[in-house]
Amino acid sequence: MKNVILLGATGSIGIQTLDVIREHPDEFQLMSIAFGKNIKKGMEIIQEFRPRFISVRSKADASLLKERFSEIEIGYGQEGLIQASTYDASNHNQTIVLSALVGSVGLIPTIEAIKKGYDIALANKETLVTAGVLVMEMVEKHHVHLLPVDSEHSAIYQALNGEKTSQINKIIITASGGSFRDKTREELKKVTLKEALNHPNWSMGSKITIDSATMMNKGFEVIEAHHLFQLPYEQIKTLLHRESIIHSMVEFIDTSIIAQLGTPDMRIPIQYALSYPNRLELKRSKRLKLEEIASLHFEVMDFKRYPCLKYAYDAGKTGHSFPTVLNAANEAAVQLFLEEKISFIKIEQIIYDALNKHDIIKYPDLETILSLDRQIKEYIIKNYAKGESS
Ligand SMILES: NC(=O)c1ccc[n+]([C@@H]2O[C@H](COP(=O)([O-])OP(=O)(O)OC[C@H]3O[C@@H](n4cnc5c(N)ncnc54)[C@H](OP(=O)(O)O)[C@@H]3O)[C@@H](O)[C@H]2O)c1
């Protein structure tokens, strides 16, 4: 029986993780959860799974839950997130933290869980984008497993099972193309929030859906892959693949390619990360029928069409403080777009400006990363409003 600590329980990944736990009550038990403001959904989860610890965003919501569930320990805010992610489980080495908060708020609770010695199933890619070097050092120092939940990285992880990293020629991360894959750059100037939130293949949280439309999500995945698989950026390629059937692949030095295929269902990589190194049945997931799909398509990624992908490669290659700036600027710009304060096309301009203005900070420590993240976000939120640039 594995203890699961679930950060971001009310989100898209969180709910699908609960589905996996529900399907395997003999394998997993929910120990502790954290979520933000969705109290209605949170209460349903608490009633069904009875976790021992709950963390929410505000003190007021924590008091409300305490009245309702007096027997459960409850925390809130940043401190609550840390308490949730490091919750003491009786079977310490059978505990895994599924990190599925959205944005850099996921960084500290994930780091604290690593320090505690808990294995991490990582959905929160922003953790590796903003502080990949530090996080990977901690993973090594505390001898924990870092298992990818992102379907692309799970695919690569599976393709690498039993293989030598030194024998990789390159990894190929596939991209569906997001909501606007058939629009020209000119057409992007007029797109709406509603259109942007309509992803063709995956149903996900709003931030990652926008990141997919700008292709920043793929850029983040490139940086995530660089840290997870310790490969130089030159060996990490991306490929447009509309069907989202091949989730990614590895090409080896002998020209062989190993790919992982499956239906676009996040419960598959979530479950693989939770059950690793075992595989479990996933009864409610549809089996892939290649004869029904008939053909798969691939296209070269166009950096001019998707400048955010180029910014991510550049920021990743430059390293040091640049990936932190990339992540913070993107988070703030996407927030403004979700609040309908800026146009879609403005997102990439804000990120470009932030990267251009930034003077590199070499080898940033955690405090520097957190402070830079805060400063960049505050600056963007304050200075960019509809139609204007600072
Ligand atoms: N969705 C996918 O298919 C997918 C695939 C691969 C990777 N990922 C990655 O997984 C992460 C989660 O994505 P998602 O799509 O599940 O996002 P989501 O649906 O927006 O869910 C985010 C979760 O984080 C919680 N949260 C946000 N801010 C918080 C705060 N300050 N304090 C406490 N809780 C907070 C939310 O709580 P409330 O809603 O209660 O406020 C919610 O439970 C992201 O990093 C994303 O890039 C997602």
Tab-separated table of C-alpha atoms and ligand atoms in Angstrom:
chain	number	residue	atom	x	y	z
A	1	MET	CA	0.000	0.000	0.000
A	2	LYS	CA	1.458	3.353	-1.025
A	3	ASN	CA	0.583	6.573	0.763
A	4	VAL	CA	-0.265	9.342	-1.669
A	5	ILE	CA	0.105	13.014	-0.872
A	6	LEU	CA	-1.772	14.994	-3.497
A	7	LEU	CA	-0.946	18.655	-4.076
A	8	GLY	CA	-3.559	20.257	-6.338
A	9	ALA	CA	-6.311	17.738	-5.553
A	10	THR	CA	-9.153	19.794	-7.082
A	11	GLY	CA	-7.363	20.407	-10.406
A	12	SER	CA	-7.419	18.484	-13.667
A	13	ILE	CA	-4.443	16.267	-12.704
A	14	GLY	CA	-5.654	16.040	-9.107
A	15	ILE	CA	-9.079	14.718	-10.075
A	16	GLN	CA	-7.602	12.190	-12.490
A	17	THR	CA	-5.182	11.061	-9.769
A	18	LEU	CA	-8.163	10.476	-7.484
A	19	ASP	CA	-9.704	8.370	-10.230
A	20	VAL	CA	-6.574	6.180	-10.255
A	21	ILE	CA	-6.651	5.872	-6.434
A	22	ARG	CA	-10.382	5.044	-6.572
A	23	GLU	CA	-9.692	2.249	-9.033
A	24	HIS	CA	-6.958	0.727	-6.840
A	25	PRO	CA	-8.018	0.966	-3.196
A	26	ASP	CA	-5.665	-1.913	-2.304
A	27	GLU	CA	-2.651	-0.160	-3.800
A	28	PHE	CA	-3.008	3.494	-2.785
A	29	GLN	CA	-4.372	5.481	0.113
A	30	LEU	CA	-4.766	9.235	0.130
A	31	MET	CA	-2.817	10.573	3.089
A	32	SER	CA	-2.877	14.315	2.693
A	33	ILE	CA	-4.158	16.844	0.174
A	34	ALA	CA	-3.725	20.493	-0.749
A	35	PHE	CA	-5.874	22.651	-2.952
A	36	GLY	CA	-6.717	26.311	-3.417
A	37	LYS	CA	-10.213	27.780	-3.427
A	38	ASN	CA	-12.536	25.126	-4.814
A	39	ILE	CA	-14.121	24.275	-1.496
A	40	LYS	CA	-17.142	22.496	-2.997
A	41	LYS	CA	-14.958	20.014	-4.894
A	42	GLY	CA	-12.575	19.814	-1.945
A	43	MET	CA	-15.402	18.799	0.402
A	44	GLU	CA	-16.527	16.037	-1.944
A	45	ILE	CA	-12.948	14.713	-2.023
A	46	ILE	CA	-12.623	14.873	1.766
A	47	GLN	CA	-15.926	13.090	2.268
A	48	GLU	CA	-14.989	10.293	-0.102
A	49	PHE	CA	-11.293	9.773	0.735
A	50	ARG	CA	-11.000	11.041	4.330
A	51	PRO	CA	-7.361	12.234	4.099
A	52	ARG	CA	-5.594	12.890	7.419
A	53	PHE	CA	-4.415	16.376	6.500
A	54	ILE	CA	-5.888	19.124	4.309
A	55	SER	CA	-4.389	22.409	3.238
A	56	VAL	CA	-6.320	25.218	1.543
A	57	ARG	CA	-5.336	28.664	0.340
A	58	SER	CA	-7.010	30.953	2.908
A	59	LYS	CA	-7.436	30.976	6.666
A	60	ALA	CA	-11.185	31.582	6.255
A	61	ASP	CA	-11.620	28.412	4.177
A	62	ALA	CA	-9.493	26.458	6.658
A	63	SER	CA	-11.840	27.550	9.514
A	64	LEU	CA	-14.868	26.606	7.454
A	65	LEU	CA	-13.480	23.128	6.816
A	66	LYS	CA	-12.504	22.736	10.476
A	67	GLU	CA	-16.125	23.248	11.512
A	68	ARG	CA	-17.218	20.563	9.097
A	69	PHE	CA	-14.384	18.036	9.592
A	70	SER	CA	-13.245	18.517	13.169
A	71	GLU	CA	-11.324	15.213	13.255
A	72	ILE	CA	-9.043	16.160	10.319
A	73	GLU	CA	-5.912	18.318	10.661
A	74	ILE	CA	-6.191	21.451	8.538
A	75	GLY	CA	-3.642	24.052	7.421
A	76	TYR	CA	-3.573	26.956	5.009
A	77	GLY	CA	-1.339	29.162	2.869
A	78	GLN	CA	2.318	28.407	2.156
A	79	GLU	CA	2.817	26.833	5.596
A	80	GLY	CA	-0.173	24.563	4.981
A	81	LEU	CA	1.244	23.477	1.619
A	82	ILE	CA	4.507	22.471	3.319
A	83	GLN	CA	2.662	20.642	6.103
A	84	ALA	CA	0.631	18.785	3.463
A	85	SER	CA	3.648	17.842	1.341
A	86	THR	CA	5.710	16.608	4.314
A	87	TYR	CA	2.871	14.979	6.237
A	88	ASP	CA	4.277	12.169	8.379
A	89	ALA	CA	3.106	8.874	7.038
A	90	SER	CA	3.486	5.700	9.098
A	91	ASN	CA	5.192	3.944	6.194
A	92	HIS	CA	7.702	6.611	5.293
A	93	ASN	CA	9.435	4.902	2.369
A	94	GLN	CA	6.134	3.966	0.760
A	95	THR	CA	5.039	7.574	0.393
A	96	ILE	CA	4.809	9.443	-2.876
A	97	VAL	CA	3.922	13.087	-3.394
A	98	LEU	CA	1.983	13.878	-6.542
A	99	SER	CA	2.925	17.474	-7.209
A	100	ALA	CA	0.129	18.976	-9.317
A	101	LEU	CA	-0.234	22.558	-8.172
A	102	VAL	CA	-0.137	25.005	-11.031
A	103	GLY	CA	2.719	27.496	-11.337
A	104	SER	CA	5.788	28.236	-9.238
A	105	VAL	CA	3.731	27.946	-6.028
A	106	GLY	CA	4.505	24.234	-6.417
A	107	LEU	CA	8.252	24.719	-5.964
A	108	ILE	CA	8.634	25.005	-2.173
A	109	PRO	CA	6.266	22.192	-1.162
A	110	THR	CA	7.958	19.928	-3.723
A	111	ILE	CA	11.420	20.805	-2.403
A	112	GLU	CA	10.302	20.221	1.201
A	113	ALA	CA	8.906	16.800	0.248
A	114	ILE	CA	12.226	15.907	-1.407
A	115	LYS	CA	14.086	16.964	1.760
A	116	LYS	CA	11.746	14.748	3.752
A	117	GLY	CA	12.851	11.834	1.554
A	118	TYR	CA	9.556	11.325	-0.258
A	119	ASP	CA	9.453	10.196	-3.882
A	120	ILE	CA	7.905	12.736	-6.221
A	121	ALA	CA	5.506	12.182	-9.107
A	122	LEU	CA	5.921	15.492	-10.880
A	123	ALA	CA	3.141	17.101	-12.901
A	124	ASN	CA	4.064	20.652	-11.862
A	125	LYS	CA	6.591	21.309	-14.628
A	126	GLU	CA	7.110	24.910	-13.492
A	127	THR	CA	9.138	23.468	-10.581
A	128	LEU	CA	11.812	22.193	-12.988
A	129	VAL	CA	11.598	25.195	-15.294
A	130	THR	CA	12.124	27.779	-12.578
A	131	ALA	CA	14.638	25.886	-10.412
A	132	GLY	CA	15.664	22.737	-12.308
A	133	VAL	CA	19.329	22.760	-11.309
A	134	LEU	CA	18.592	23.103	-7.566
A	135	VAL	CA	15.749	20.586	-7.610
A	136	MET	CA	17.833	17.925	-9.401
A	137	GLU	CA	20.698	18.454	-6.924
A	138	MET	CA	18.266	17.888	-4.065
A	139	VAL	CA	16.801	14.779	-5.708
A	140	GLU	CA	20.308	13.337	-5.877
A	141	LYS	CA	21.279	14.417	-2.380
A	142	HIS	CA	18.180	12.941	-0.737
A	143	HIS	CA	18.138	9.768	-2.898
A	144	VAL	CA	14.507	10.127	-3.946
A	145	HIS	CA	12.860	9.102	-7.205
A	146	LEU	CA	11.537	11.867	-9.420
A	147	LEU	CA	8.918	10.315	-11.696
A	148	PRO	CA	7.454	12.333	-14.539
A	149	VAL	CA	3.694	12.699	-14.878
A	150	ASP	CA	3.732	14.816	-18.021
A	151	SER	CA	2.699	12.357	-20.749
A	152	GLU	CA	5.705	13.255	-22.936
A	153	HIS	CA	8.251	12.673	-20.173
A	154	SER	CA	6.479	9.558	-19.001
A	155	ALA	CA	6.756	8.273	-22.585
A	156	ILE	CA	10.498	8.977	-22.640
A	157	TYR	CA	10.939	7.465	-19.171
A	158	GLN	CA	9.190	4.309	-20.377
A	159	ALA	CA	11.194	4.207	-23.617
A	160	LEU	CA	14.406	4.483	-21.586
A	161	ASN	CA	13.548	1.607	-19.276
A	162	GLY	CA	16.650	-0.599	-19.239
A	163	GLU	CA	18.502	1.607	-21.737
A	164	LYS	CA	21.696	3.611	-21.277
A	165	THR	CA	21.358	7.408	-21.436
A	166	SER	CA	24.807	7.488	-23.083
A	167	GLN	CA	23.335	5.615	-26.070
A	168	ILE	CA	20.630	8.178	-26.809
A	169	ASN	CA	21.024	10.102	-30.025
A	170	LYS	CA	18.085	12.395	-29.321
A	171	ILE	CA	14.700	12.523	-27.701
A	172	ILE	CA	11.700	13.718	-29.696
A	173	ILE	CA	8.933	15.436	-27.774
A	174	THR	CA	5.658	15.497	-29.657
A	175	ALA	CA	3.246	18.434	-29.597
A	176	SER	CA	-0.435	18.470	-30.509
A	177	GLY	CA	-0.157	22.108	-31.593
A	178	GLY	CA	-2.729	23.489	-29.143
A	179	SER	CA	-5.970	25.350	-29.814
A	180	PHE	CA	-4.579	27.577	-32.560
A	181	ARG	CA	-2.464	25.155	-34.554
A	182	ASP	CA	-4.324	25.978	-37.775
A	183	LYS	CA	-4.279	29.751	-37.370
A	184	THR	CA	-1.780	32.103	-38.974
A	185	ARG	CA	0.066	34.680	-36.872
A	186	GLU	CA	-2.181	37.335	-38.380
A	187	GLU	CA	-5.281	35.424	-37.234
A	188	LEU	CA	-3.840	35.094	-33.716
A	189	LYS	CA	-4.320	38.834	-33.220
A	190	LYS	CA	-8.085	38.399	-32.990
A	191	VAL	CA	-8.515	35.169	-31.038
A	192	THR	CA	-10.607	35.115	-27.849
A	193	LEU	CA	-10.078	33.574	-24.422
A	194	LYS	CA	-12.910	31.118	-25.064
A	195	GLU	CA	-11.261	29.914	-28.270
A	196	ALA	CA	-7.882	29.637	-26.554
A	197	LEU	CA	-9.358	27.441	-23.810
A	198	ASN	CA	-10.711	24.963	-26.342
A	199	HIS	CA	-7.875	22.415	-26.705
A	200	PRO	CA	-8.425	19.921	-29.545
A	201	ASN	CA	-7.110	16.774	-27.781
A	202	TRP	CA	-6.734	17.228	-24.022
A	203	SER	CA	-8.970	18.526	-21.246
A	204	MET	CA	-6.668	20.359	-18.838
A	205	GLY	CA	-6.486	23.283	-16.405
A	206	SER	CA	-6.756	26.762	-17.911
A	207	LYS	CA	-3.095	27.805	-17.537
A	208	ILE	CA	-1.622	24.772	-19.296
A	209	THR	CA	-4.282	25.045	-22.019
A	210	ILE	CA	-3.094	28.590	-22.764
A	211	ASP	CA	0.549	27.456	-22.517
A	212	SER	CA	-0.272	24.820	-25.138
A	213	ALA	CA	-1.808	27.414	-27.436
A	214	THR	CA	1.298	29.638	-27.241
A	215	MET	CA	3.556	26.540	-27.414
A	216	MET	CA	5.264	27.672	-24.209
A	217	ASN	CA	4.093	24.388	-22.742
A	218	LYS	CA	6.313	22.547	-25.224
A	219	GLY	CA	9.168	24.915	-24.408
A	220	PHE	CA	8.708	24.136	-20.713
A	221	GLU	CA	8.734	20.448	-21.535
A	222	VAL	CA	12.050	20.846	-23.341
A	223	ILE	CA	13.558	22.440	-20.207
A	224	GLU	CA	11.915	19.787	-18.021
A	225	ALA	CA	13.401	17.028	-20.226
A	226	HIS	CA	16.854	18.638	-20.062
A	227	HIS	CA	16.814	18.326	-16.263
A	228	LEU	CA	15.006	15.004	-15.930
A	229	PHE	CA	17.107	13.129	-18.464
A	230	GLN	CA	20.291	15.223	-18.064
A	231	LEU	CA	20.586	15.800	-21.819
A	232	PRO	CA	21.931	18.859	-23.629
A	233	TYR	CA	19.354	20.964	-25.497
A	234	GLU	CA	20.889	19.936	-28.831
A	235	GLN	CA	19.638	16.394	-28.184
A	236	ILE	CA	16.075	17.464	-27.407
A	237	LYS	CA	13.822	17.928	-30.448
A	238	THR	CA	10.141	18.696	-30.838
A	239	LEU	CA	7.727	17.499	-33.514
A	240	LEU	CA	4.161	18.510	-34.294
A	241	HIS	CA	1.920	15.446	-34.068
A	242	ARG	CA	-1.747	16.364	-34.187
A	243	GLU	CA	-3.242	13.085	-33.035
A	244	SER	CA	-1.450	12.977	-29.622
A	245	ILE	CA	-1.076	9.208	-29.950
A	246	ILE	CA	2.715	8.973	-29.848
A	247	HIS	CA	3.442	10.737	-26.586
A	248	SER	CA	7.173	11.088	-27.318
A	249	MET	CA	10.100	8.952	-28.441
A	250	VAL	CA	13.778	8.230	-28.052
A	251	GLU	CA	16.172	7.729	-30.952
A	252	PHE	CA	19.262	5.698	-30.065
A	253	ILE	CA	22.742	5.764	-31.600
A	254	ASP	CA	21.957	2.678	-33.720
A	255	THR	CA	19.049	4.648	-35.353
A	256	SER	CA	16.354	2.623	-33.530
A	257	ILE	CA	13.454	4.672	-32.232
A	258	ILE	CA	11.379	3.591	-29.231
A	259	ALA	CA	8.082	5.400	-28.830
A	260	GLN	CA	5.269	5.137	-26.294
A	261	LEU	CA	1.732	5.211	-27.668
A	262	GLY	CA	-1.616	5.541	-25.983
A	263	THR	CA	-4.938	7.348	-25.989
A	264	PRO	CA	-4.754	10.951	-24.745
A	265	ASP	CA	-5.638	10.027	-21.137
A	266	MET	CA	-3.547	11.514	-18.329
A	267	ARG	CA	-4.544	8.722	-15.962
A	268	ILE	CA	-2.072	6.463	-17.812
A	269	PRO	CA	1.099	8.474	-16.976
A	270	ILE	CA	-0.302	9.392	-13.531
A	271	GLN	CA	-0.803	5.736	-12.674
A	272	TYR	CA	2.570	4.734	-14.119
A	273	ALA	CA	4.298	7.283	-11.874
A	274	LEU	CA	2.362	6.109	-8.806
A	275	SER	CA	2.810	2.385	-9.419
A	276	TYR	CA	6.366	2.456	-10.839
A	277	PRO	CA	8.138	0.074	-11.364
A	278	ASN	CA	4.919	-1.947	-11.617
A	279	ARG	CA	2.082	-1.591	-14.073
A	280	LEU	CA	-1.529	-1.920	-12.993
A	281	GLU	CA	-4.705	-2.391	-14.973
A	282	LEU	CA	-6.551	0.789	-15.873
A	283	LYS	CA	-9.990	-0.540	-16.657
A	284	ARG	CA	-11.764	2.699	-17.433
A	285	SER	CA	-9.192	3.901	-19.954
A	286	LYS	CA	-9.918	3.205	-23.626
A	287	ARG	CA	-7.543	0.833	-25.375
A	288	LEU	CA	-5.791	2.271	-28.379
A	289	LYS	CA	-7.016	0.844	-31.690
A	290	LEU	CA	-4.503	1.800	-34.334
A	291	GLU	CA	-6.724	0.445	-37.109
A	292	GLU	CA	-9.347	3.048	-36.148
A	293	ILE	CA	-6.785	5.849	-36.220
A	294	ALA	CA	-5.376	4.573	-39.542
A	295	SER	CA	-2.736	7.271	-39.997
A	296	LEU	CA	-0.487	9.455	-37.883
A	297	HIS	CA	0.887	12.816	-38.977
A	298	PHE	CA	4.080	14.690	-38.180
A	299	GLU	CA	5.242	18.197	-39.045
A	300	VAL	CA	8.391	20.173	-38.346
A	301	MET	CA	7.978	22.796	-35.621
A	302	ASP	CA	8.163	26.326	-36.928
A	303	PHE	CA	9.961	28.639	-34.466
A	304	LYS	CA	8.653	31.716	-36.298
A	305	ARG	CA	5.062	30.546	-35.893
A	306	TYR	CA	5.704	29.599	-32.269
A	307	PRO	CA	8.232	32.124	-30.884
A	308	CYS	CA	7.607	31.020	-27.277
A	309	LEU	CA	9.208	27.680	-28.108
A	310	LYS	CA	12.322	29.525	-29.273
A	311	TYR	CA	12.363	31.709	-26.135
A	312	ALA	CA	12.270	28.553	-24.023
A	313	TYR	CA	15.129	26.887	-25.900
A	314	ASP	CA	17.177	30.107	-25.642
A	315	ALA	CA	16.411	30.632	-21.947
A	316	GLY	CA	17.171	26.982	-21.223
A	317	LYS	CA	20.479	27.077	-23.098
A	318	THR	CA	21.557	30.315	-21.400
A	319	GLY	CA	20.480	28.851	-18.074
A	320	HIS	CA	21.240	30.499	-14.703
A	321	SER	CA	18.413	32.973	-13.940
A	322	PHE	CA	16.852	32.987	-17.429
A	323	PRO	CA	14.484	30.016	-17.050
A	324	THR	CA	13.145	31.607	-13.833
A	325	VAL	CA	12.408	34.825	-15.748
A	326	LEU	CA	10.811	32.857	-18.578
A	327	ASN	CA	8.517	31.034	-16.164
A	328	ALA	CA	7.559	34.072	-14.086
A	329	ALA	CA	6.876	36.268	-17.120
A	330	ASN	CA	4.781	33.546	-18.681
A	331	GLU	CA	2.776	32.968	-15.496
A	332	ALA	CA	1.999	36.667	-15.106
A	333	ALA	CA	1.182	37.160	-18.793
A	334	VAL	CA	-1.115	34.126	-18.865
A	335	GLN	CA	-2.851	35.376	-15.723
A	336	LEU	CA	-3.494	38.731	-17.445
A	337	PHE	CA	-4.828	36.972	-20.518
A	338	LEU	CA	-7.100	34.741	-18.400
A	339	GLU	CA	-8.424	37.907	-16.744
A	340	GLU	CA	-8.993	39.330	-20.264
A	341	LYS	CA	-6.664	42.261	-19.583
A	342	ILE	CA	-4.374	41.591	-22.540
A	343	SER	CA	-4.727	39.987	-25.952
A	344	PHE	CA	-3.437	36.491	-26.714
A	345	ILE	CA	-0.597	37.749	-28.906
A	346	LYS	CA	0.578	40.067	-26.135
A	347	ILE	CA	1.578	37.075	-23.983
A	348	GLU	CA	4.632	36.374	-26.094
A	349	GLN	CA	5.607	40.034	-26.273
A	350	ILE	CA	5.557	40.353	-22.482
A	351	ILE	CA	7.799	37.298	-22.170
A	352	TYR	CA	10.152	38.589	-24.859
A	353	ASP	CA	10.419	41.974	-23.099
A	354	ALA	CA	11.087	40.386	-19.707
A	355	LEU	CA	13.856	38.178	-21.107
A	356	ASN	CA	15.380	41.058	-23.034
A	357	LYS	CA	15.493	43.369	-20.023
A	358	HIS	CA	16.972	40.789	-17.703
A	359	ASP	CA	20.617	40.876	-16.619
A	360	ILE	CA	21.819	37.379	-15.931
A	361	ILE	CA	22.226	36.270	-12.316
A	362	LYS	CA	24.695	33.402	-12.246
A	363	TYR	CA	24.037	30.294	-10.153
A	364	PRO	CA	20.945	31.677	-8.413
A	365	ASP	CA	20.164	30.119	-5.042
A	366	LEU	CA	16.616	29.363	-3.909
A	367	GLU	CA	16.121	32.730	-2.252
A	368	THR	CA	17.226	34.548	-5.434
A	369	ILE	CA	14.910	32.420	-7.558
A	370	LEU	CA	11.915	33.111	-5.310
A	371	SER	CA	12.628	36.823	-5.160
A	372	LEU	CA	13.148	37.087	-8.932
A	373	ASP	CA	9.936	35.155	-9.545
A	374	ARG	CA	8.025	37.572	-7.290
A	375	GLN	CA	9.599	40.719	-8.770
A	376	ILE	CA	8.994	39.755	-12.402
A	377	LYS	CA	5.369	38.829	-11.742
A	378	GLU	CA	4.655	41.987	-9.755
A	379	TYR	CA	6.235	44.160	-12.438
A	380	ILE	CA	4.223	42.591	-15.246
A	381	ILE	CA	0.905	42.581	-13.388
A	382	LYS	CA	1.395	46.241	-12.480
A	383	ASN	CA	2.668	47.520	-15.808
A	384	TYR	CA	0.720	45.742	-18.513
A	385	ALA	CA	-2.940	46.427	-19.064
A	386	LYS	CA	-5.205	46.140	-22.096
A	387	GLY	CA	-3.523	47.354	-25.237
A	388	GLU	CA	-0.571	49.005	-23.461
A	389	SER	CA	3.022	48.066	-22.919
A	390	SER	CA	5.204	49.574	-20.272
B	1	LIG	N1	-3.903	18.962	-16.882
B	1	LIG	C1	-3.077	18.198	-17.549
B	1	LIG	O1	-3.503	17.362	-18.350
B	1	LIG	C2	-1.585	18.336	-17.348
B	1	LIG	C3	-0.721	17.539	-18.110
B	1	LIG	C4	0.632	17.607	-17.866
B	1	LIG	C5	1.133	18.468	-16.914
B	1	LIG	N2	0.277	19.246	-16.200
B	1	LIG	C6	0.831	20.169	-15.203
B	1	LIG	O2	0.251	19.842	-13.928
B	1	LIG	C7	0.081	21.025	-13.150
B	1	LIG	C8	-1.399	21.141	-12.773
B	1	LIG	O3	-2.147	21.327	-13.945
B	1	LIG	P1	-3.742	21.240	-13.964
B	1	LIG	O4	-4.130	21.278	-15.372
B	1	LIG	O5	-4.184	20.101	-13.088
B	1	LIG	O6	-4.097	22.629	-13.259
B	1	LIG	P2	-5.488	23.085	-12.631
B	1	LIG	O7	-6.604	22.251	-13.151
B	1	LIG	O8	-5.562	24.543	-12.781
B	1	LIG	O9	-5.318	22.719	-11.072
B	1	LIG	C9	-4.399	23.391	-10.252
B	1	LIG	C10	-4.534	22.926	-8.821
B	1	LIG	O10	-3.665	23.723	-8.003
B	1	LIG	C11	-4.432	24.326	-6.955
B	1	LIG	N3	-3.821	25.616	-6.635
B	1	LIG	C12	-3.517	26.625	-7.474
B	1	LIG	N4	-2.937	27.647	-6.795
B	1	LIG	C13	-2.881	27.260	-5.491
B	1	LIG	C14	-2.392	27.862	-4.299
B	1	LIG	N5	-1.828	29.088	-4.298
B	1	LIG	N6	-2.487	27.168	-3.137
B	1	LIG	C15	-3.039	25.947	-3.110
B	1	LIG	N7	-3.515	25.312	-4.208
B	1	LIG	C16	-3.432	25.961	-5.385
B	1	LIG	C17	-5.836	24.449	-7.506
B	1	LIG	O11	-6.788	24.592	-6.470
B	1	LIG	P3	-8.257	25.263	-6.675
B	1	LIG	O12	-8.718	24.910	-8.047
B	1	LIG	O13	-9.049	24.602	-5.582
B	1	LIG	O14	-8.095	26.736	-6.466
B	1	LIG	C18	-5.941	23.103	-8.241
B	1	LIG	O15	-6.188	22.079	-7.316
B	1	LIG	C19	0.588	22.185	-14.009
B	1	LIG	O16	1.912	22.452	-13.682
B	1	LIG	C20	0.511	21.641	-15.434
B	1	LIG	O17	1.450	22.240	-16.294
B	1	LIG	C21	-1.065	19.190	-16.394
